[in-house]
DNA sequence: TGGAATCTGTTGAAAAACCAACAAAACTGC
DNA sequence: GCAGTTTTGTTGGTTTTTCAACAGATTCCA
């Protein structure tokens, strides 16, 4: 892509994120964004229809980055999903301003859905890789269960201004996810004895 | 000036300064500067003839900024030269990377002369404001004396990685400069008695 | 020494960004 | 409710930047 476009788009998006951290989205004007990004006002209109379109594209871009940094394989060329979960948290930590703003700002409720949808996709892949079979209904319930739980933990992490490191939260969450992907395959009768150990 | 020009010029100059802090000026290529500034190589040639021209313009720009931030009057509209000296040191502190690089990098000997020339100008103004009369020869000797001393102190400040704050160095240097602008007007005979006090 | 690779400086055409100006809409404060 | 200000979204003409390609110079290293 043309260098100018990339530079200006990131400048504009960064400006929006910065301003959203300072004030309510509705109070932000295109003029402000342009000044903050050090870009002509017209340039914004050449890329986005309006404020709302910009916000959409901004969310999309951030989540796409998140996914990309999530999926890449580790050194050996093997997918290591725990590592990818850690990378996810690390990227969120790095762009904390953006994620916290969108997760807490009541003006952007759609963001939570975007995020959960992305998590669902990842979890589905996880299940397919780890397990052999699971009927569709059970699988979707599990996906819903785990994605809700995961997004909830992420929300908690941000709203409590990240009370623990990305490393720690990954360990904890990973353990919970693993547990819940193994448990459904153990017979209920066995489960009782296992837990009572 | 066109927004694009300003943005690219500062990006290019900042890139040069950053690279000079990392490696020798001669080892730096235009290609590197362009990549570091995130700018097309041709853009550099549209503003500067070559590396050396860029370095010149870079020095010039920095010193111009220095002068501008030096000269402005204080709140009341009166020139306060001690305050302007302090502002000078503060700006140098802020752009420490640049000044230290150019003062210590043996590849840029002209920078010291640039700096001293600038100081001379300031000192001449100081003398004209403070004192009534002084024949040309004596005045130029005094200017040379004080500017050399000042640049020497600045050099010392940077090469010793700023062992004291801008505030402190200003106080010390100011006291010395004042002393040397007053002394020449005291008769030698009086001087002895004054010092012996 | 000779060949490969890199760096330099320049070109022209295409794309993008700039700016100033505009009318219409929305918001302000009296 | 209404005048004054600000914001919005669009336009056209101009300037700058980008990109790709070029030949010549320089550096590297085998």
CSV table of C-alpha atoms (C1' of nucleotides) in Angstrom, one decimal:
chain,number,residue,atom,x,y,z
A,1,UNK,CA,0.0,0.0,0.0
A,2,UNK,CA,1.1,3.5,-0.7
A,3,UNK,CA,3.3,4.8,2.1
A,4,UNK,CA,1.3,8.0,2.5
A,5,UNK,CA,-1.9,6.2,3.0
A,6,UNK,CA,-0.5,3.9,5.7
A,7,UNK,CA,1.1,6.8,7.5
A,8,UNK,CA,-2.0,9.0,7.5
A,9,UNK,CA,-4.4,6.2,8.4
A,10,UNK,CA,-2.4,5.2,11.4
A,11,UNK,CA,-2.0,8.8,12.4
A,12,UNK,CA,-5.7,9.3,12.1
A,13,UNK,CA,-6.6,6.2,14.0
A,14,UNK,CA,-4.0,6.9,16.7
A,15,UNK,CA,-5.5,10.4,17.0
A,16,UNK,CA,-9.0,9.0,17.5
A,17,UNK,CA,-7.8,6.6,20.1
A,18,UNK,CA,-6.0,9.3,21.9
A,19,UNK,CA,-8.9,11.6,21.9
A,20,UNK,CA,-11.3,8.9,23.0
A,21,UNK,CA,-9.2,8.4,26.1
A,22,UNK,CA,-9.6,12.1,26.8
A,23,UNK,CA,-13.2,12.7,26.1
A,24,UNK,CA,-16.5,11.1,25.0
A,25,UNK,CA,-16.7,9.9,21.4
A,26,UNK,CA,-19.7,12.0,20.6
A,27,UNK,CA,-17.9,15.2,21.7
A,28,UNK,CA,-15.0,14.6,19.3
A,29,UNK,CA,-15.1,16.5,16.0
A,30,UNK,CA,-13.5,15.6,12.7
A,31,UNK,CA,-11.6,18.9,12.9
A,32,UNK,CA,-10.1,17.8,16.2
A,33,UNK,CA,-9.0,14.5,14.9
A,34,UNK,CA,-7.4,16.1,11.9
A,35,UNK,CA,-5.4,18.5,14.0
A,36,UNK,CA,-4.4,15.8,16.4
A,37,UNK,CA,-3.3,13.6,13.6
A,38,UNK,CA,-1.6,16.6,11.9
A,39,UNK,CA,-3.5,15.9,8.7
A,40,UNK,CA,-5.7,17.9,6.5
A,41,UNK,CA,-9.4,17.5,7.3
A,42,UNK,CA,-10.2,16.5,3.7
A,43,UNK,CA,-7.8,13.6,4.0
A,44,UNK,CA,-10.0,12.0,6.7
A,45,UNK,CA,-13.0,12.2,4.4
A,46,UNK,CA,-11.0,10.6,1.6
A,47,UNK,CA,-10.6,7.5,3.7
A,48,UNK,CA,-13.7,7.4,5.9
A,49,UNK,CA,-17.3,8.4,5.4
A,50,UNK,CA,-17.6,10.0,8.8
A,51,UNK,CA,-16.7,9.6,12.5
A,52,UNK,CA,-18.6,6.4,12.9
A,53,UNK,CA,-17.1,4.8,9.8
A,54,UNK,CA,-13.6,5.8,11.1
A,55,UNK,CA,-14.4,4.1,14.5
A,56,UNK,CA,-15.6,1.0,12.7
A,57,UNK,CA,-12.4,0.8,10.6
A,58,UNK,CA,-10.4,1.5,13.7
A,59,UNK,CA,-11.9,-1.4,15.6
A,60,UNK,CA,-11.6,-3.6,12.6
A,61,UNK,CA,-7.9,-2.8,12.1
A,62,UNK,CA,-7.0,-3.3,15.7
A,63,UNK,CA,-8.7,-6.6,15.9
A,64,UNK,CA,-7.2,-7.7,12.7
A,65,UNK,CA,-3.8,-6.9,14.1
A,66,UNK,CA,-4.7,-8.8,17.2
A,67,UNK,CA,-5.7,-11.9,15.2
A,68,UNK,CA,-2.6,-11.7,13.1
A,69,UNK,CA,-0.3,-11.5,16.1
A,70,UNK,CA,-2.3,-14.4,17.6
A,71,UNK,CA,-2.1,-16.9,14.9
A,72,UNK,CA,1.5,-16.9,13.8
A,73,UNK,CA,3.3,-20.1,14.6
A,74,UNK,CA,6.2,-20.4,17.0
A,75,UNK,CA,9.8,-21.1,16.2
A,76,UNK,CA,9.4,-24.7,15.2
A,77,UNK,CA,6.5,-24.1,12.8
A,78,UNK,CA,4.1,-25.8,15.2
A,79,UNK,CA,1.1,-23.9,16.5
A,80,UNK,CA,1.3,-23.3,20.2
A,81,UNK,CA,-2.0,-22.0,21.4
A,82,UNK,CA,-0.9,-21.0,24.8
A,83,UNK,CA,1.8,-18.9,23.3
A,84,UNK,CA,-0.7,-17.3,21.0
A,85,UNK,CA,-3.0,-16.6,23.9
A,86,UNK,CA,0.0,-14.9,25.6
A,87,UNK,CA,0.7,-12.9,22.5
A,88,UNK,CA,-2.9,-11.8,22.4
A,89,UNK,CA,-2.6,-10.5,26.0
A,90,UNK,CA,0.7,-8.9,25.3
A,91,UNK,CA,-0.7,-7.0,22.3
A,92,UNK,CA,-3.7,-5.9,24.3
A,93,UNK,CA,-1.4,-4.7,27.0
A,94,UNK,CA,0.6,-2.8,24.5
A,95,UNK,CA,-2.5,-1.1,23.1
A,96,UNK,CA,-4.1,-0.9,26.5
A,97,UNK,CA,-5.3,2.6,25.9
A,98,UNK,CA,-7.4,1.5,22.9
A,99,UNK,CA,-8.8,-1.6,24.4
A,100,UNK,CA,-9.7,-0.1,27.8
A,101,UNK,CA,-11.3,2.9,26.1
A,102,UNK,CA,-13.5,0.8,23.9
A,103,UNK,CA,-14.4,-1.8,26.5
A,104,UNK,CA,-15.3,0.8,29.2
A,105,UNK,CA,-16.7,3.6,27.0
A,106,UNK,CA,-20.4,3.0,27.0
A,107,UNK,CA,-20.6,4.7,23.6
A,108,UNK,CA,-19.2,1.6,21.9
A,109,UNK,CA,-21.2,-1.4,22.9
A,110,UNK,CA,-20.5,-3.2,19.6
A,111,UNK,CA,-16.9,-3.6,20.4
A,112,UNK,CA,-17.5,-6.3,23.0
A,113,UNK,CA,-19.4,-8.3,20.4
A,114,UNK,CA,-16.6,-7.9,17.9
A,115,UNK,CA,-14.1,-9.1,20.4
A,116,UNK,CA,-16.2,-12.1,21.5
A,117,UNK,CA,-16.8,-13.1,17.9
A,118,UNK,CA,-13.1,-13.1,17.4
A,119,UNK,CA,-12.6,-15.2,20.5
A,120,UNK,CA,-15.2,-17.7,19.4
A,121,UNK,CA,-13.4,-18.3,16.2
A,122,UNK,CA,-10.1,-18.9,18.0
A,123,UNK,CA,-11.8,-21.3,20.5
A,124,UNK,CA,-13.5,-23.2,17.7
A,125,UNK,CA,-10.1,-23.9,16.2
A,126,UNK,CA,-8.8,-24.9,19.5
A,127,UNK,CA,-11.6,-27.4,20.0
A,128,UNK,CA,-11.1,-28.8,16.6
A,129,UNK,CA,-7.4,-29.3,17.1
A,130,UNK,CA,-7.6,-30.8,20.6
A,131,UNK,CA,-10.7,-33.0,20.4
A,132,UNK,CA,-11.9,-35.7,18.2
A,133,UNK,CA,-15.6,-35.4,18.1
A,134,UNK,CA,-18.4,-33.4,19.7
A,135,UNK,CA,-21.9,-32.9,18.3
A,136,UNK,CA,-22.6,-29.5,17.0
A,137,UNK,CA,-25.0,-28.4,19.7
A,138,UNK,CA,-22.6,-29.3,22.5
A,139,UNK,CA,-19.8,-27.7,20.6
A,140,UNK,CA,-21.6,-24.4,20.2
A,141,UNK,CA,-22.6,-24.3,23.8
A,142,UNK,CA,-19.0,-24.9,24.8
A,143,UNK,CA,-17.9,-22.2,22.4
A,144,UNK,CA,-20.4,-19.7,23.8
A,145,UNK,CA,-19.5,-20.7,27.4
A,146,UNK,CA,-15.7,-20.3,26.9
A,147,UNK,CA,-15.9,-17.2,24.8
A,148,UNK,CA,-18.1,-15.4,27.3
A,149,UNK,CA,-15.8,-16.4,30.1
A,150,UNK,CA,-12.8,-15.3,28.2
A,151,UNK,CA,-14.2,-11.9,27.2
A,152,UNK,CA,-15.3,-11.5,30.8
A,153,UNK,CA,-11.8,-12.1,32.1
A,154,UNK,CA,-10.5,-9.6,29.6
A,155,UNK,CA,-13.0,-7.0,30.7
A,156,UNK,CA,-12.1,-7.6,34.3
A,157,UNK,CA,-8.4,-7.3,33.4
A,158,UNK,CA,-8.9,-3.9,31.8
A,159,UNK,CA,-11.5,-2.4,34.2
A,160,UNK,CA,-9.2,-3.2,37.1
A,161,UNK,CA,-6.3,-1.5,35.3
A,162,UNK,CA,-4.5,-4.8,34.8
A,163,UNK,CA,-3.8,-6.0,38.3
A,164,UNK,CA,-1.6,-8.7,37.0
A,165,UNK,CA,0.9,-9.2,34.1
A,166,UNK,CA,0.0,-10.6,30.7
A,167,UNK,CA,2.0,-13.7,31.6
A,168,UNK,CA,0.0,-14.3,34.8
A,169,UNK,CA,-3.4,-13.8,33.3
A,170,UNK,CA,-2.5,-16.1,30.4
A,171,UNK,CA,-1.5,-18.9,32.8
A,172,UNK,CA,-4.6,-18.6,34.8
A,173,UNK,CA,-7.0,-18.3,31.8
A,174,UNK,CA,-5.2,-21.1,29.9
A,175,UNK,CA,-5.5,-23.5,32.8
A,176,UNK,CA,-9.3,-22.8,33.0
A,177,UNK,CA,-9.7,-23.2,29.2
A,178,UNK,CA,-7.8,-26.5,29.2
A,179,UNK,CA,-9.8,-27.8,32.1
A,180,UNK,CA,-13.1,-27.0,30.3
A,181,UNK,CA,-12.0,-28.7,27.1
A,182,UNK,CA,-11.0,-31.9,28.8
A,183,UNK,CA,-13.9,-32.2,31.3
A,184,UNK,CA,-16.7,-32.6,28.7
A,185,UNK,CA,-15.1,-35.9,27.6
A,186,UNK,CA,-15.0,-37.5,31.0
A,187,UNK,CA,-18.1,-39.5,32.0
A,188,UNK,CA,-20.1,-37.8,34.7
A,189,UNK,CA,-19.7,-40.8,36.9
A,190,UNK,CA,-16.0,-40.6,36.6
A,191,UNK,CA,-16.1,-36.8,37.1
A,192,UNK,CA,-17.4,-37.1,40.6
A,193,UNK,CA,-14.6,-39.5,41.7
A,194,UNK,CA,-12.0,-37.2,39.9
A,195,UNK,CA,-13.2,-34.1,41.7
A,196,UNK,CA,-13.4,-35.9,45.0
A,197,UNK,CA,-9.8,-36.8,44.8
B,1,UNK,CA,4.4,26.0,4.9
B,2,UNK,CA,2.7,23.0,3.4
B,3,UNK,CA,1.9,20.5,6.1
B,4,UNK,CA,3.5,17.6,4.2
B,5,UNK,CA,6.8,19.4,3.9
B,6,UNK,CA,7.0,20.2,7.5
B,7,UNK,CA,6.1,16.7,8.6
B,8,UNK,CA,8.6,15.1,6.2
B,9,UNK,CA,11.4,17.5,7.0
B,10,UNK,CA,11.1,16.9,10.7
B,11,UNK,CA,10.8,13.2,10.2
B,12,UNK,CA,14.0,13.2,8.0
B,13,UNK,CA,16.0,15.3,10.4
B,14,UNK,CA,14.8,13.3,13.4
B,15,UNK,CA,15.8,10.2,11.6
B,16,UNK,CA,19.3,11.6,10.9
B,17,UNK,CA,19.8,12.6,14.5
B,18,UNK,CA,18.6,9.2,15.7
B,19,UNK,CA,20.9,7.4,13.3
B,20,UNK,CA,23.9,9.6,14.2
B,21,UNK,CA,23.4,8.6,17.8
B,22,UNK,CA,23.8,5.0,16.7
B,23,UNK,CA,26.6,5.1,14.2
B,24,UNK,CA,29.1,7.2,12.5
B,25,UNK,CA,27.8,9.9,10.1
B,26,UNK,CA,29.9,8.5,7.2
B,27,UNK,CA,28.4,5.1,7.6
B,28,UNK,CA,24.8,6.3,7.3
B,29,UNK,CA,23.2,6.0,3.9
B,30,UNK,CA,20.4,8.0,2.3
B,31,UNK,CA,18.4,4.8,2.0
B,32,UNK,CA,18.7,4.2,5.8
B,33,UNK,CA,17.6,7.7,6.6
B,34,UNK,CA,14.6,7.3,4.2
B,35,UNK,CA,13.5,4.1,5.9
B,36,UNK,CA,14.0,5.4,9.4
B,37,UNK,CA,12.0,8.5,8.5
B,38,UNK,CA,9.4,6.4,6.7
B,39,UNK,CA,9.7,8.5,3.6
B,40,UNK,CA,10.5,7.8,0.0
B,41,UNK,CA,14.1,8.2,-0.8
B,42,UNK,CA,13.3,10.7,-3.6
B,43,UNK,CA,11.6,12.9,-1.0
B,44,UNK,CA,15.0,13.5,0.7
B,45,UNK,CA,16.5,14.5,-2.6
B,46,UNK,CA,13.7,16.9,-3.2
B,47,UNK,CA,14.6,18.8,-0.1
B,48,UNK,CA,18.4,18.3,0.3
B,49,UNK,CA,21.3,18.0,-2.2
B,50,UNK,CA,22.9,15.1,-0.3
B,51,UNK,CA,23.7,13.8,3.2
B,52,UNK,CA,26.0,16.8,3.9
B,53,UNK,CA,23.4,19.3,2.9
B,54,UNK,CA,20.9,17.6,5.1
B,55,UNK,CA,23.3,17.7,8.0
B,56,UNK,CA,23.9,21.4,7.5
B,57,UNK,CA,20.2,22.2,7.3
B,58,UNK,CA,19.7,20.0,10.3
B,59,UNK,CA,22.2,22.0,12.4
B,60,UNK,CA,20.9,25.3,11.1
B,61,UNK,CA,17.3,24.3,12.0
B,62,UNK,CA,18.2,23.2,15.5
B,63,UNK,CA,20.2,26.3,16.2
B,64,UNK,CA,17.5,28.5,14.9
B,65,UNK,CA,15.1,26.9,17.2
B,66,UNK,CA,17.6,27.4,20.0
B,67,UNK,CA,17.8,31.1,19.2
B,68,UNK,CA,14.1,31.5,18.9
B,69,UNK,CA,13.5,29.9,22.2
B,70,UNK,CA,16.3,32.0,23.7
B,71,UNK,CA,15.2,35.4,22.7
B,72,UNK,CA,11.5,35.6,23.5
B,73,UNK,CA,10.8,38.0,26.3
B,74,UNK,CA,9.4,37.0,29.6
B,75,UNK,CA,5.9,37.6,30.9
B,76,UNK,CA,6.2,41.4,31.4
B,77,UNK,CA,7.6,42.0,28.0
B,78,UNK,CA,11.0,42.8,29.3
B,79,UNK,CA,14.1,40.9,28.2
B,80,UNK,CA,15.5,38.8,31.0
B,81,UNK,CA,18.8,37.4,29.8
B,82,UNK,CA,19.3,35.1,32.7
B,83,UNK,CA,15.9,33.5,31.9
B,84,UNK,CA,16.9,33.2,28.2
B,85,UNK,CA,20.1,31.5,29.2
B,86,UNK,CA,18.1,29.1,31.2
B,87,UNK,CA,15.7,28.5,28.3
B,88,UNK,CA,18.8,27.8,26.1
B,89,UNK,CA,20.0,25.1,28.5
B,90,UNK,CA,16.6,23.7,28.8
B,91,UNK,CA,16.2,23.3,25.1
B,92,UNK,CA,19.6,21.7,24.8
B,93,UNK,CA,18.6,19.4,27.6
B,94,UNK,CA,15.5,18.4,25.8
B,95,UNK,CA,17.4,17.8,22.5
B,96,UNK,CA,20.3,16.3,24.4
B,97,UNK,CA,20.7,13.5,21.9
B,98,UNK,CA,21.3,15.9,19.1
B,99,UNK,CA,23.6,18.2,20.8
B,100,UNK,CA,25.7,15.6,22.5
B,101,UNK,CA,26.0,13.7,19.2
B,102,UNK,CA,27.2,16.7,17.3
B,103,UNK,CA,29.5,18.0,20.0
B,104,UNK,CA,31.2,14.7,20.6
B,105,UNK,CA,31.0,13.1,17.1
B,106,UNK,CA,34.4,14.0,15.6
B,107,UNK,CA,32.8,14.0,12.1
B,108,UNK,CA,31.1,17.3,12.7
B,109,UNK,CA,33.7,19.8,13.8
B,110,UNK,CA,31.9,22.7,12.2
B,111,UNK,CA,29.1,22.4,14.7
B,112,UNK,CA,31.2,23.8,17.5
B,113,UNK,CA,31.9,26.9,15.4
B,114,UNK,CA,28.2,27.3,14.6
B,115,UNK,CA,27.4,27.2,18.3
B,116,UNK,CA,30.1,29.6,19.3
B,117,UNK,CA,29.1,32.0,16.6
B,118,UNK,CA,25.6,32.0,17.9
B,119,UNK,CA,26.8,32.5,21.5
B,120,UNK,CA,28.9,35.4,20.4
B,121,UNK,CA,25.9,37.2,19.0
B,122,UNK,CA,24.0,36.7,22.2
B,123,UNK,CA,26.9,37.9,24.3
B,124,UNK,CA,27.4,41.0,22.1
B,125,UNK,CA,23.8,41.9,22.7
B,126,UNK,CA,24.3,41.4,26.4
B,127,UNK,CA,27.3,43.7,26.5
B,128,UNK,CA,25.5,46.4,24.6
B,129,UNK,CA,22.5,46.2,26.9
B,130,UNK,CA,24.4,46.2,30.1
B,131,UNK,CA,27.3,48.5,29.5
B,132,UNK,CA,27.8,52.0,28.3
B,133,UNK,CA,31.0,52.0,26.4
B,134,UNK,CA,33.9,49.8,25.5
B,135,UNK,CA,36.2,50.2,22.6
B,136,UNK,CA,35.9,47.8,19.7
B,137,UNK,CA,39.0,45.8,20.4
B,138,UNK,CA,38.4,45.3,24.0
B,139,UNK,CA,34.8,44.4,23.3
B,140,UNK,CA,35.7,41.7,20.7
B,141,UNK,CA,38.3,40.3,23.0
B,142,UNK,CA,35.7,40.1,25.7
B,143,UNK,CA,33.2,38.5,23.3
B,144,UNK,CA,35.8,35.9,22.3
B,145,UNK,CA,36.7,35.3,25.9
B,146,UNK,CA,33.2,34.8,27.1
B,147,UNK,CA,31.9,32.8,24.1
B,148,UNK,CA,34.8,30.4,24.3
B,149,UNK,CA,34.2,30.0,28.0
B,150,UNK,CA,30.5,29.4,27.5
B,151,UNK,CA,30.9,26.9,24.7
B,152,UNK,CA,33.5,25.1,26.8
B,153,UNK,CA,31.1,24.8,29.7
B,154,UNK,CA,28.4,23.5,27.4
B,155,UNK,CA,30.8,20.9,26.0
B,156,UNK,CA,31.7,19.9,29.5
B,157,UNK,CA,28.1,19.6,30.4
B,158,UNK,CA,27.3,17.3,27.5
B,159,UNK,CA,30.5,15.2,27.6
B,160,UNK,CA,30.0,14.5,31.3
B,161,UNK,CA,26.4,13.5,30.5
B,162,UNK,CA,25.0,16.5,32.2
B,163,UNK,CA,26.1,16.1,35.8
B,164,UNK,CA,23.9,18.9,37.0
B,165,UNK,CA,20.5,20.3,36.0
B,166,UNK,CA,19.9,23.1,33.5
B,167,UNK,CA,18.9,25.3,36.4
B,168,UNK,CA,22.2,24.8,38.2
B,169,UNK,CA,24.4,25.1,35.2
B,170,UNK,CA,22.6,28.4,34.3
B,171,UNK,CA,23.1,29.8,37.8
B,172,UNK,CA,26.8,29.1,37.8
B,173,UNK,CA,27.5,30.2,34.3
B,174,UNK,CA,25.4,33.3,34.7
B,175,UNK,CA,27.3,34.4,37.8
B,176,UNK,CA,30.6,34.0,35.9
B,177,UNK,CA,29.4,35.9,32.9
B,178,UNK,CA,28.1,38.8,35.0
B,179,UNK,CA,31.3,38.9,36.9
B,180,UNK,CA,33.2,39.3,33.7
B,181,UNK,CA,31.0,42.0,32.3
B,182,UNK,CA,31.4,44.1,35.4
B,183,UNK,CA,35.0,43.7,36.1
B,184,UNK,CA,36.4,45.4,33.0
B,185,UNK,CA,34.8,48.6,34.2
B,186,UNK,CA,36.5,48.7,37.5
B,187,UNK,CA,39.9,50.4,37.6
B,188,UNK,CA,42.7,48.1,38.1
B,189,UNK,CA,43.8,49.9,41.3
B,190,UNK,CA,40.3,49.5,42.7
B,191,UNK,CA,40.2,45.9,41.6
B,192,UNK,CA,43.0,44.9,43.9
B,193,UNK,CA,41.3,46.4,46.9
B,194,UNK,CA,38.0,44.9,45.9
B,195,UNK,CA,39.4,41.4,45.6
B,196,UNK,CA,41.3,41.7,48.8
B,197,UNK,CA,38.1,42.4,50.6
C,1,DT,C1',41.3,-8.3,-9.9
C,2,DG,C1',36.6,-9.0,-11.3
C,3,DG,C1',31.9,-9.7,-10.5
C,4,DA,C1',27.9,-9.0,-7.4
C,5,DA,C1',25.7,-6.1,-4.6
C,6,DT,C1',24.6,-1.8,-2.9
C,7,DC,C1',24.2,3.1,-3.0
C,8,DT,C1',23.6,7.4,-5.5
C,9,DG,C1',21.2,10.8,-7.9
C,10,DT,C1',17.7,11.7,-11.5
C,11,DT,C1',13.5,11.1,-14.2
C,12,DG,C1',8.4,11.0,-15.5
C,13,DA,C1',3.9,9.6,-14.7
C,14,DA,C1',0.4,8.5,-11.2
C,15,DA,C1',-1.5,8.9,-6.7
C,16,DA,C1',-2.3,11.3,-2.6
C,17,DA,C1',-2.6,15.2,0.2
C,18,DC,C1',-3.0,19.9,0.6
C,19,DC,C1',-5.6,24.2,0.8
C,20,DA,C1',-9.2,27.5,0.3
C,21,DA,C1',-13.8,28.1,-0.5
C,22,DC,C1',-18.5,26.8,-0.3
C,23,DA,C1',-23.4,25.7,1.2
C,24,DA,C1',-26.0,23.3,4.4
C,25,DA,C1',-26.6,21.5,9.0
C,26,DA,C1',-26.0,21.6,13.9
C,27,DC,C1',-25.0,23.6,18.0
C,28,DT,C1',-24.7,28.0,21.4
C,29,DG,C1',-26.0,31.5,24.2
C,30,DC,C1',-28.8,35.4,24.8
D,1,DG,C1',-36.6,31.8,18.6
D,2,DC,C1',-33.0,33.6,16.5
D,3,DA,C1',-28.4,35.5,15.3
D,4,DG,C1',-23.7,33.9,15.5
D,5,DT,C1',-20.5,30.5,15.6
D,6,DT,C1',-18.9,25.9,14.6
D,7,DT,C1',-19.1,21.7,12.3
D,8,DT,C1',-19.9,19.0,8.3
D,9,DG,C1',-19.2,17.1,3.9
D,10,DT,C1',-17.9,18.4,-0.9
D,11,DT,C1',-15.4,20.6,-4.6
D,12,DG,C1',-11.4,21.9,-7.9
D,13,DG,C1',-6.9,23.3,-8.7
D,14,DT,C1',-2.1,23.0,-7.0
D,15,DT,C1',1.7,20.9,-4.8
D,16,DT,C1',4.0,17.2,-2.9
D,17,DT,C1',5.1,12.5,-2.5
D,18,DT,C1',5.4,8.1,-4.1
D,19,DC,C1',6.9,4.4,-7.0
D,20,DA,C1',9.6,2.1,-10.5
D,21,DA,C1',13.2,2.4,-13.4
D,22,DC,C1',17.6,4.0,-14.9
D,23,DA,C1',22.8,4.5,-15.4
D,24,DG,C1',26.8,5.4,-13.1
D,25,DA,C1',29.7,5.2,-8.8
D,26,DT,C1',31.2,2.8,-4.8
D,27,DT,C1',31.8,-1.0,-1.8
D,28,DC,C1',32.5,-5.7,-0.7
D,29,DC,C1',34.4,-10.1,-0.8
D,30,DA,C1',36.1,-14.2,-3.0
